[in-house]
Tab-separated table of C-alpha atoms in Angstrom:
chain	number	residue	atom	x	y	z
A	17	UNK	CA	30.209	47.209	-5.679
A	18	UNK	CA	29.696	50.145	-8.445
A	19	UNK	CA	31.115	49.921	-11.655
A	20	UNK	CA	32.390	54.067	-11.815
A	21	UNK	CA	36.018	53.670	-12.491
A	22	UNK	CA	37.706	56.867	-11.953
A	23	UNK	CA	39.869	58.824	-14.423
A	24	UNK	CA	42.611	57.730	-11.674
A	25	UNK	CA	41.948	54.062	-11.495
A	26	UNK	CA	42.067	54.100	-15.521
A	27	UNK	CA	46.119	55.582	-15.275
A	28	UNK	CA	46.592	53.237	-12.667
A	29	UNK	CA	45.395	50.288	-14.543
A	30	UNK	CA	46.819	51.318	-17.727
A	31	UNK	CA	50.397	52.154	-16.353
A	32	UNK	CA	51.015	49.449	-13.907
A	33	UNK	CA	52.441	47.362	-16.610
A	34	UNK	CA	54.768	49.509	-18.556
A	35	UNK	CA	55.957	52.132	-16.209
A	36	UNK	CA	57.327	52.649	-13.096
A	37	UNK	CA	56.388	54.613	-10.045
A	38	UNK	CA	58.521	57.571	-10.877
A	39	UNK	CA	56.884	58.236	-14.853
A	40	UNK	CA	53.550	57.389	-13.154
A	41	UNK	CA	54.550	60.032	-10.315
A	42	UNK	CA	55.587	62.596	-12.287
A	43	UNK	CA	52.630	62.119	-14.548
A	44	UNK	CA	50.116	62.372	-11.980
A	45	UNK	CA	51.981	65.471	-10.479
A	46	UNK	CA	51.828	67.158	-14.137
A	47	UNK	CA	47.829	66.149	-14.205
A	48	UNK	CA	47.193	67.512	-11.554
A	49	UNK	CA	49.223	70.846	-11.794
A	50	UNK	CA	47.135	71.280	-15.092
A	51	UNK	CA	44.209	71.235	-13.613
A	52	UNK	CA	43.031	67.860	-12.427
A	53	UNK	CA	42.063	68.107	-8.853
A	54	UNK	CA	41.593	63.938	-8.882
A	55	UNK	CA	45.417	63.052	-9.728
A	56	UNK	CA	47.109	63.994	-6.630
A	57	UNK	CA	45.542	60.803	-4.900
A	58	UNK	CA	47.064	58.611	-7.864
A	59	UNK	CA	50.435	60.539	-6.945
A	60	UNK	CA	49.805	60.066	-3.425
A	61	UNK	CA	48.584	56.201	-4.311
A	62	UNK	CA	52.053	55.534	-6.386
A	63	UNK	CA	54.268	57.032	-4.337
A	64	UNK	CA	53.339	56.171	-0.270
A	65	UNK	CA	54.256	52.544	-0.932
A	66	UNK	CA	57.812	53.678	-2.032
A	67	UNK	CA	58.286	56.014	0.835
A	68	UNK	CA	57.373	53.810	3.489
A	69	UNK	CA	60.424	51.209	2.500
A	70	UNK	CA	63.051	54.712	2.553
A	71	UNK	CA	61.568	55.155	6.168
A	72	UNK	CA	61.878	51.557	7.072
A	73	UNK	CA	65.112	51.878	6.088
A	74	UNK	CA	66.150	53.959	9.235
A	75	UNK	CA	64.587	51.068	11.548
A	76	UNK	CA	61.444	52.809	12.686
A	77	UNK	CA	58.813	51.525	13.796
A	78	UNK	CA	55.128	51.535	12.307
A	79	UNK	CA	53.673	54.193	14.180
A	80	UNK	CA	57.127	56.164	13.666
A	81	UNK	CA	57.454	56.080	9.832
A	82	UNK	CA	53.459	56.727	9.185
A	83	UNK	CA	54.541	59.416	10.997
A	84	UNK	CA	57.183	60.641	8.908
A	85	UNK	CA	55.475	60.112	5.847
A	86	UNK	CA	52.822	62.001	6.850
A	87	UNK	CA	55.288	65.282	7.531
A	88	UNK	CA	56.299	64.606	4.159
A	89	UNK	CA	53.378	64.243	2.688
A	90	UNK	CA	52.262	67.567	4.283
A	91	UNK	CA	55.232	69.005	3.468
A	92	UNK	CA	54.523	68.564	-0.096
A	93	UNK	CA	51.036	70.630	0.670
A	94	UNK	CA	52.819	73.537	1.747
A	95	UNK	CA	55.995	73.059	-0.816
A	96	UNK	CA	54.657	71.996	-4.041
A	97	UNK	CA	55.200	74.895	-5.488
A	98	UNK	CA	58.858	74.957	-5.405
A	99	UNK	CA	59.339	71.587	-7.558
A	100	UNK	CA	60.537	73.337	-10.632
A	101	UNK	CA	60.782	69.797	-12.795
A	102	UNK	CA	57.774	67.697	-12.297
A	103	UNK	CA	59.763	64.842	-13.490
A	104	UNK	CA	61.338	65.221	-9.939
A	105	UNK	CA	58.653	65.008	-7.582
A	106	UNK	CA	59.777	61.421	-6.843
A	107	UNK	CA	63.033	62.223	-5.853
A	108	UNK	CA	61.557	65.398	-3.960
A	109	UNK	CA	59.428	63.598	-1.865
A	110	UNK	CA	62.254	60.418	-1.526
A	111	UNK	CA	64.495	63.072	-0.254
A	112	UNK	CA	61.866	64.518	2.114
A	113	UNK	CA	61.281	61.065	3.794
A	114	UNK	CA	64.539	60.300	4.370
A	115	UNK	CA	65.354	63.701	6.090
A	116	UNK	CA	61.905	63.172	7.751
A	117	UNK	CA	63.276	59.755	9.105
A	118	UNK	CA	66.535	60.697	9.823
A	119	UNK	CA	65.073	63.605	11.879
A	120	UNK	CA	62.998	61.313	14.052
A	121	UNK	CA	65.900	58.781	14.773
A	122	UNK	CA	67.766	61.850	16.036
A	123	UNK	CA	64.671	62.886	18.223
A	124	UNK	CA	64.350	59.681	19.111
A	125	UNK	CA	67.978	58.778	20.172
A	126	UNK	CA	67.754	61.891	22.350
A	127	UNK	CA	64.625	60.368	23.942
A	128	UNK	CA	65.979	57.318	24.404
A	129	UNK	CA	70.312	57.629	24.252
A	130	UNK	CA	70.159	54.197	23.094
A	131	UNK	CA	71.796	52.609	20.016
A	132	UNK	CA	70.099	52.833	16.423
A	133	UNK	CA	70.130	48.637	16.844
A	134	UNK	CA	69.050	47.801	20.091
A	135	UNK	CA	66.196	50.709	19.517
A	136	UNK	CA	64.721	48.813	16.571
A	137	UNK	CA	65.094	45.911	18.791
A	138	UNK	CA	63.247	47.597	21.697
A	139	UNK	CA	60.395	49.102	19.793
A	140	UNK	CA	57.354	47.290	19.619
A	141	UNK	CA	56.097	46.153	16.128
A	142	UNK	CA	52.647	43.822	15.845
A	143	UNK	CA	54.930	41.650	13.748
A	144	UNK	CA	58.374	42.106	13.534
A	145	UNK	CA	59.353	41.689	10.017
A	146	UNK	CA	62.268	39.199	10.705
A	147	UNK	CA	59.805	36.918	12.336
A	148	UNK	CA	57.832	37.055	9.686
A	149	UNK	CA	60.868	36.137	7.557
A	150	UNK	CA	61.878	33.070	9.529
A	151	UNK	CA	58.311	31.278	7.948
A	152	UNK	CA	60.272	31.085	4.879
A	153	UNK	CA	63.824	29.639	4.419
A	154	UNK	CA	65.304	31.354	1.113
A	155	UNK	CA	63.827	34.783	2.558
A	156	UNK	CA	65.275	33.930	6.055
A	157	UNK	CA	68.154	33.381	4.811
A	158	UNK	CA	68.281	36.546	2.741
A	159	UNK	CA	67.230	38.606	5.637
A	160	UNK	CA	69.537	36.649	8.165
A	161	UNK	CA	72.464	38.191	5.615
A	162	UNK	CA	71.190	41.673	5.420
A	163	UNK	CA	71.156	41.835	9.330
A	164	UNK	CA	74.727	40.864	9.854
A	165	UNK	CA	75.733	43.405	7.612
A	166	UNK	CA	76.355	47.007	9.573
A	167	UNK	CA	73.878	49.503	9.927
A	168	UNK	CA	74.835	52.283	7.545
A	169	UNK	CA	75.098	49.034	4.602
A	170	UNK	CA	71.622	48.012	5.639
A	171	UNK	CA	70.367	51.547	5.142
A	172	UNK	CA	72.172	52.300	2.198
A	173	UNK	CA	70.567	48.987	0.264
A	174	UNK	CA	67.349	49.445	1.712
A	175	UNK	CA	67.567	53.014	0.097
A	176	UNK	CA	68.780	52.269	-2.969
A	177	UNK	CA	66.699	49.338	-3.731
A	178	UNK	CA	63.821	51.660	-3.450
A	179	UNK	CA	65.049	54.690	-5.943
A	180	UNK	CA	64.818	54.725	-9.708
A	181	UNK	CA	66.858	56.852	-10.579
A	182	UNK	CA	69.254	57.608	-7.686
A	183	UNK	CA	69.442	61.276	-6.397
A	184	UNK	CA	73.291	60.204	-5.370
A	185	UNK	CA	74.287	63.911	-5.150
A	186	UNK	CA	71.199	64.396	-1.735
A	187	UNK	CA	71.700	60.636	-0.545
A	188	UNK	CA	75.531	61.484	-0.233
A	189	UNK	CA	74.796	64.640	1.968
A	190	UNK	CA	72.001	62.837	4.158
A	191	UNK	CA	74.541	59.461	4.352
A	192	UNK	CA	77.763	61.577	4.906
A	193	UNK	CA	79.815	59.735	2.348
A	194	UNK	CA	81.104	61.671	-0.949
A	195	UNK	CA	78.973	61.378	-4.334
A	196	UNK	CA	81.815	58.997	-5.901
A	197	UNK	CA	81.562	56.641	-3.382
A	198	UNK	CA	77.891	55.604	-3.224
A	199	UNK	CA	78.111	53.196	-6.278
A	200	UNK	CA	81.715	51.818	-5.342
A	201	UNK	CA	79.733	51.246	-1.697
A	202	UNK	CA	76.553	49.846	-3.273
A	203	UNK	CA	78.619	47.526	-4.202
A	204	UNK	CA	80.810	46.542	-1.352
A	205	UNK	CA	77.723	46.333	0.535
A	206	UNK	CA	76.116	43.786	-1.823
A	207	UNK	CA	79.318	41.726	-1.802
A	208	UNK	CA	79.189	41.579	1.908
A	209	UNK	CA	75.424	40.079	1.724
A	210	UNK	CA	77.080	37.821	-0.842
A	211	UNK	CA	79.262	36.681	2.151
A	212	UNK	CA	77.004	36.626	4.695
A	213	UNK	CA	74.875	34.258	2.735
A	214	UNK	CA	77.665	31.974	1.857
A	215	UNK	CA	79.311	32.051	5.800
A	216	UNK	CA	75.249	31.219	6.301
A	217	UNK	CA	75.344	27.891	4.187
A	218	UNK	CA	73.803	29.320	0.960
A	219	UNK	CA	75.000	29.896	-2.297
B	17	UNK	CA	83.459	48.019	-19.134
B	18	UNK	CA	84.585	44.510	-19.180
B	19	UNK	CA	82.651	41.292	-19.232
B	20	UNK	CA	83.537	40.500	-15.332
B	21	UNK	CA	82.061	44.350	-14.767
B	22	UNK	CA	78.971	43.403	-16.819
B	23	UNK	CA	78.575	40.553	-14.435
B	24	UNK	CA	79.661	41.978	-11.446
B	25	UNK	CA	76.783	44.588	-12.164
B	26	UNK	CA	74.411	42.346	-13.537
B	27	UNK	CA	74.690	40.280	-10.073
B	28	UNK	CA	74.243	43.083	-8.003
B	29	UNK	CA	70.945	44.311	-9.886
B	30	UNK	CA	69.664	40.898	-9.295
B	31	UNK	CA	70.603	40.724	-5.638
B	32	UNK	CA	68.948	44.360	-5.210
B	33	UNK	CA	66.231	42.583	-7.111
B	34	UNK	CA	65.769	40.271	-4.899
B	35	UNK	CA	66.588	42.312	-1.246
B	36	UNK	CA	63.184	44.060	-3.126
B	37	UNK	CA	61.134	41.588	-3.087
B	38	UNK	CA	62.117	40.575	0.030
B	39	UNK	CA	61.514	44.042	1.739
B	40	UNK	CA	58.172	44.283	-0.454
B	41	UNK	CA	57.009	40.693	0.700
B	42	UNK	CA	58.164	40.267	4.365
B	43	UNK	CA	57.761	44.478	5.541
B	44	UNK	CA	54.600	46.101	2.963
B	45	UNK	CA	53.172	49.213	4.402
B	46	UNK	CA	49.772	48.383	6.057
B	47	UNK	CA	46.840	47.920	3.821
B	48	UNK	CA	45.557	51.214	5.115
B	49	UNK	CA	48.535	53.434	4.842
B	50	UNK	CA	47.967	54.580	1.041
B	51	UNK	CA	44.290	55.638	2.191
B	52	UNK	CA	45.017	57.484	5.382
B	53	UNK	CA	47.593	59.456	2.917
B	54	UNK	CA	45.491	60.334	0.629
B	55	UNK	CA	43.105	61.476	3.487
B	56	UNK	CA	45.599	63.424	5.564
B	57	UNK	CA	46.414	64.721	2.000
B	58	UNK	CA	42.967	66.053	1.419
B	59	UNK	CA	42.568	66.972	4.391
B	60	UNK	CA	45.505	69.378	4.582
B	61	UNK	CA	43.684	71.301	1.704
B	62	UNK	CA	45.541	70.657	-1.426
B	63	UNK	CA	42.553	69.695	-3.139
B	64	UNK	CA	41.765	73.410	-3.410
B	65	UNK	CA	45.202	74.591	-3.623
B	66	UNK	CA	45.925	74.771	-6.859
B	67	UNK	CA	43.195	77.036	-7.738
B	68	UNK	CA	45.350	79.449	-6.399
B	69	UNK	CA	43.122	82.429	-8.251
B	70	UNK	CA	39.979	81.716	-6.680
B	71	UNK	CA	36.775	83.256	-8.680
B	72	UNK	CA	34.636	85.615	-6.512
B	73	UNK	CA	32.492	87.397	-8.890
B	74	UNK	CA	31.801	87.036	-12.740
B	75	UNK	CA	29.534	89.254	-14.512
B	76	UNK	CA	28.095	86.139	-16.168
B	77	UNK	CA	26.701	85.205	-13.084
B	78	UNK	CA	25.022	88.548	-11.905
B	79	UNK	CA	23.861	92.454	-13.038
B	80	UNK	CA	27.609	93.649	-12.332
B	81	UNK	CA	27.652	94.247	-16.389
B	82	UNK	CA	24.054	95.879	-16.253
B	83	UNK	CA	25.423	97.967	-13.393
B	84	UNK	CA	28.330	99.017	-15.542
B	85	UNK	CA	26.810	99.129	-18.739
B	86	UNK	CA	29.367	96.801	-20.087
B	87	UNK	CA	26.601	94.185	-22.220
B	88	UNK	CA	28.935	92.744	-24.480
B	89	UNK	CA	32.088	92.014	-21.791
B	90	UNK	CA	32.665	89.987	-19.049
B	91	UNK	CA	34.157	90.835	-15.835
B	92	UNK	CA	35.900	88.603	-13.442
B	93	UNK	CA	37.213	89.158	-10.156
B	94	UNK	CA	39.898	86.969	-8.705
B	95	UNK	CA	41.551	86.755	-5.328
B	96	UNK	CA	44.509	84.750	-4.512
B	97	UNK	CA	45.973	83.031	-1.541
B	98	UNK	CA	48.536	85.195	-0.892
B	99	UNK	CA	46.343	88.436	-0.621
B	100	UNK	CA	46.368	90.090	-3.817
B	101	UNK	CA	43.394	89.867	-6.163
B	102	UNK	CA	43.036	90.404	-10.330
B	103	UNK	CA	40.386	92.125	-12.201
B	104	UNK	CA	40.008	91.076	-15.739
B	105	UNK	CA	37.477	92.221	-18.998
B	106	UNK	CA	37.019	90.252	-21.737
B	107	UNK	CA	35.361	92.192	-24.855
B	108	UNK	CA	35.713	90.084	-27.890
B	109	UNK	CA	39.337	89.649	-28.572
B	110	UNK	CA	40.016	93.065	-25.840
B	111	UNK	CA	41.471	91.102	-22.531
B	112	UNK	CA	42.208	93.607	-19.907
B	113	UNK	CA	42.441	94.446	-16.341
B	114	UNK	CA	44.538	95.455	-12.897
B	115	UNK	CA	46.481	93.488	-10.410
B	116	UNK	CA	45.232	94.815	-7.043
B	117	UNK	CA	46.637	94.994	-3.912
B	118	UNK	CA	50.248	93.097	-4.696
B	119	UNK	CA	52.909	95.637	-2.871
B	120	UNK	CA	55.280	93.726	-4.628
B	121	UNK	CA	57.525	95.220	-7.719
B	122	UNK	CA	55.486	94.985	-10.762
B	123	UNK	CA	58.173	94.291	-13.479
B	124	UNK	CA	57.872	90.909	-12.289
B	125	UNK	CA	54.567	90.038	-12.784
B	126	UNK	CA	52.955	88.584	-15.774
B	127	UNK	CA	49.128	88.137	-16.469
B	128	UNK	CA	48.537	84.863	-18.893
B	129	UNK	CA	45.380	83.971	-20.365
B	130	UNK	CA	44.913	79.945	-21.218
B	131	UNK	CA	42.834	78.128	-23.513
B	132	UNK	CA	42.752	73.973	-23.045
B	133	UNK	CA	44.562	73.669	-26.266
B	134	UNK	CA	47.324	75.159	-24.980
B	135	UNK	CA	47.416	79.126	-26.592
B	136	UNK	CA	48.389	81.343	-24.392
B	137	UNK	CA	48.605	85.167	-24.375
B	138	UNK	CA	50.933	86.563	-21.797
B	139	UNK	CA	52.318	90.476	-21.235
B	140	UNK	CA	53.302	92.482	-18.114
B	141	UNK	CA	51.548	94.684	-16.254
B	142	UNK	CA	52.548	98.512	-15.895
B	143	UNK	CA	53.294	100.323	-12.830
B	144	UNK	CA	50.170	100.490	-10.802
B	145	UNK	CA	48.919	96.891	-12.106
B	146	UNK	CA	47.150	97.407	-15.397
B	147	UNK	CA	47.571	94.928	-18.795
B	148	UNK	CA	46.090	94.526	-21.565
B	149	UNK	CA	46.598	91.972	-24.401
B	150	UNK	CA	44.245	90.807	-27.562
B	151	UNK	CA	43.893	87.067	-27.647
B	152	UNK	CA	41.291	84.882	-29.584
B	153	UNK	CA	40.311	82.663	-26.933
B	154	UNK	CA	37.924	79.818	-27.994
B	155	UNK	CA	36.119	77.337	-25.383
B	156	UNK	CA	37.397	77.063	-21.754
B	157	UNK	CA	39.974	79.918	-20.922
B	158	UNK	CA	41.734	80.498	-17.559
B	159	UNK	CA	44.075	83.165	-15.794
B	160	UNK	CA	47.638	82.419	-14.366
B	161	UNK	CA	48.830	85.287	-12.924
B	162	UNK	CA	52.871	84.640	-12.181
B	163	UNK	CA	55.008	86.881	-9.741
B	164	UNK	CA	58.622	85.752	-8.744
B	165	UNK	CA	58.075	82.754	-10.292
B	166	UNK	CA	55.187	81.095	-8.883
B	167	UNK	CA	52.108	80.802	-10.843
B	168	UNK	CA	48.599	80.845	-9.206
B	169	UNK	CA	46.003	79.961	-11.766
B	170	UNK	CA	42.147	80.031	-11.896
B	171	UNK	CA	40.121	77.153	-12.696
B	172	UNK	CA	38.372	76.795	-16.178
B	173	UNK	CA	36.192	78.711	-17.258
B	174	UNK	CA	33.648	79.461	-20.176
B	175	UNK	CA	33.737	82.285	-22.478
């Protein structure tokens, strides 16, 4: 193996203990706006992680949400330009995915008139992640709880737990529920894991 | 906020804590995802992209100043992405030049010069495209040309 560590691998190393994705985001997207061609893949690096949890979020399937994050990653070739505040390239691209999703599991439905649930059922996975689950108790448990809860709950958490810095004024529009109510629902939703994991013989 | 809020939030960032690390654990992207990304991202051309003023002749590099008599200047020709293309001189602390081809209104264009340290020089352009400015531009230098907003620039270059 060569010892060349890249100008890249050097931010990475440096800011995976101190920062999170979005200041590492933003300051790869500032890098490489000024001129360093190498810092989009650490922006690319930081950031596909965190968008492929927003499109698990909306139940697809592997082959579905690489999908979708590739439209929004090539969606960021062609739209770059019209992020204004590099500090919000994380919440541009968050936003992309989840409209990117969204837009699939509309396609989708039409393909299929189906229900969002028995869909994620139905598609194939190589293993599903609730399976995988089951190997350990606590984390069965935990994702036991966060199935019984409804769909747009599920979504919402699965969203939310991935976002810094909430965009709550696009999440409302894409989740059809007022600004206000986002945190208010946040938090009904995590009470009614709470239950779920009681009901389930837990804490 | 009360105590009981304090908890009640306190709880809930721990249980979003830990429906994180659950999600993170039990459904990671595949090992390959980030790489195929960064592939399709390359791929796509953005690599290149943001030397939106691409450099297509420089006197440095040829007899264009022999040609034109012009021994103590340099002349560079830009074209950009979107069509139009900028002519530039630099003589000593003299910088100027012509946007080309943009059918566009002009009061909205300005011609920048950069140096890494982060002077700039920036004016207008007149009706049919011309500018001049004076700058005292040390070390790398490059052009950002911005109309409507966007900003194409060159990539670095010696002076």
């Amino acid at each position: 193996m060569g010892t060349m560590v890249t100008m890249s691998e050097n931010r990475r190393a440096e800011g995976q203990l101190d920062q999170s994705p979005w200041n590492r985001a933003s300051e790869a997207f500032i890098a490489w706006r000024s001129g360093d061609p190498t810092a989009v893949d650490e922006l690319v690096a930081t950031m596909t992680p965190v968008l492929w949890h927003v499109v698990r979020a909306y139940g697809h399937d592997r082959q579905a949400s690489e999908d979708v994050i590739q439209g929004t990653w090539l969606g960021f070739v062609r739209l770059h330009q019209t992020i204004e505040d590099p500090k919000a390239v994380a919440s541009w691209l968050i936003t992309s995915a989840r409209r990117g999703a969204a837009a699939h599991a509309r396609t989708a439905r039409r393909a299929a008139p189906v229900q969002d649930e028995t869909l994620h059922d139905a598609l194939p996975d190589e293993e599903p992640a609730e399976e995988t689950a089951l190997r350990d108790d606590e984390a069965s448990r935990l994702w036991g709880a966060v199935a019984s809860v409804d769909e747009r709950c599920r979504k919402l958490l699965r969203v939310v737990a991935f976002l810094d810095r909430p965009d709550y004024h696009s999440l409302s529009q894409d989740l059809d529920m007022p600004v206000g109510s986002i945190g208010p629902t946040r938090a009904r939703c995590l009470a009614k894991v709470r239950t779920a994991l009681t009901k389930g013989g837990g804490r | 906020m009360t105590d009981r809020d304090a908890d009640d939030t306190a709880q809930d960032l721990a249980l979003l804590e830990e429906l994180r690390t659950m999600w993170v654990t039990y459904d990671p992207p595949p090992p390959d995802l980030t790489a195929t990304m960064i592939a399709a991202v390359a791929a796509a051309g953005l690599d290149d992209e943001w030397e939106m003023l691409t450099l297509v002749s420089d006197s440095a590099d040829g007899p264009v100043a022999q040609v034109r008599g012009l021994s103590t200047s340099r002349v560079l020709y830009f074209n950009a992405a979107a069509g139009w293309s900028l002519e530039a001189e630099i003589d000593g602390t003299d910088v100027k030049g012509q946007l080309l081809d943009h059918p566009g209104d002009m009061d909205s264009v300005e011609v920048a010069l950069e140096t890494r340290d982060g002077a700039s020089w920036t004016t207008g352009v007149d009706e049919v495209g011309f500018f001049a400015l004076t700058a005292t531009p040390t070390g790398s230098v490059r052009f950002a040309v911005t109309i409507g907003g966007r900003v194409a620039r060159s990539r670095w270059l010696d002076v």
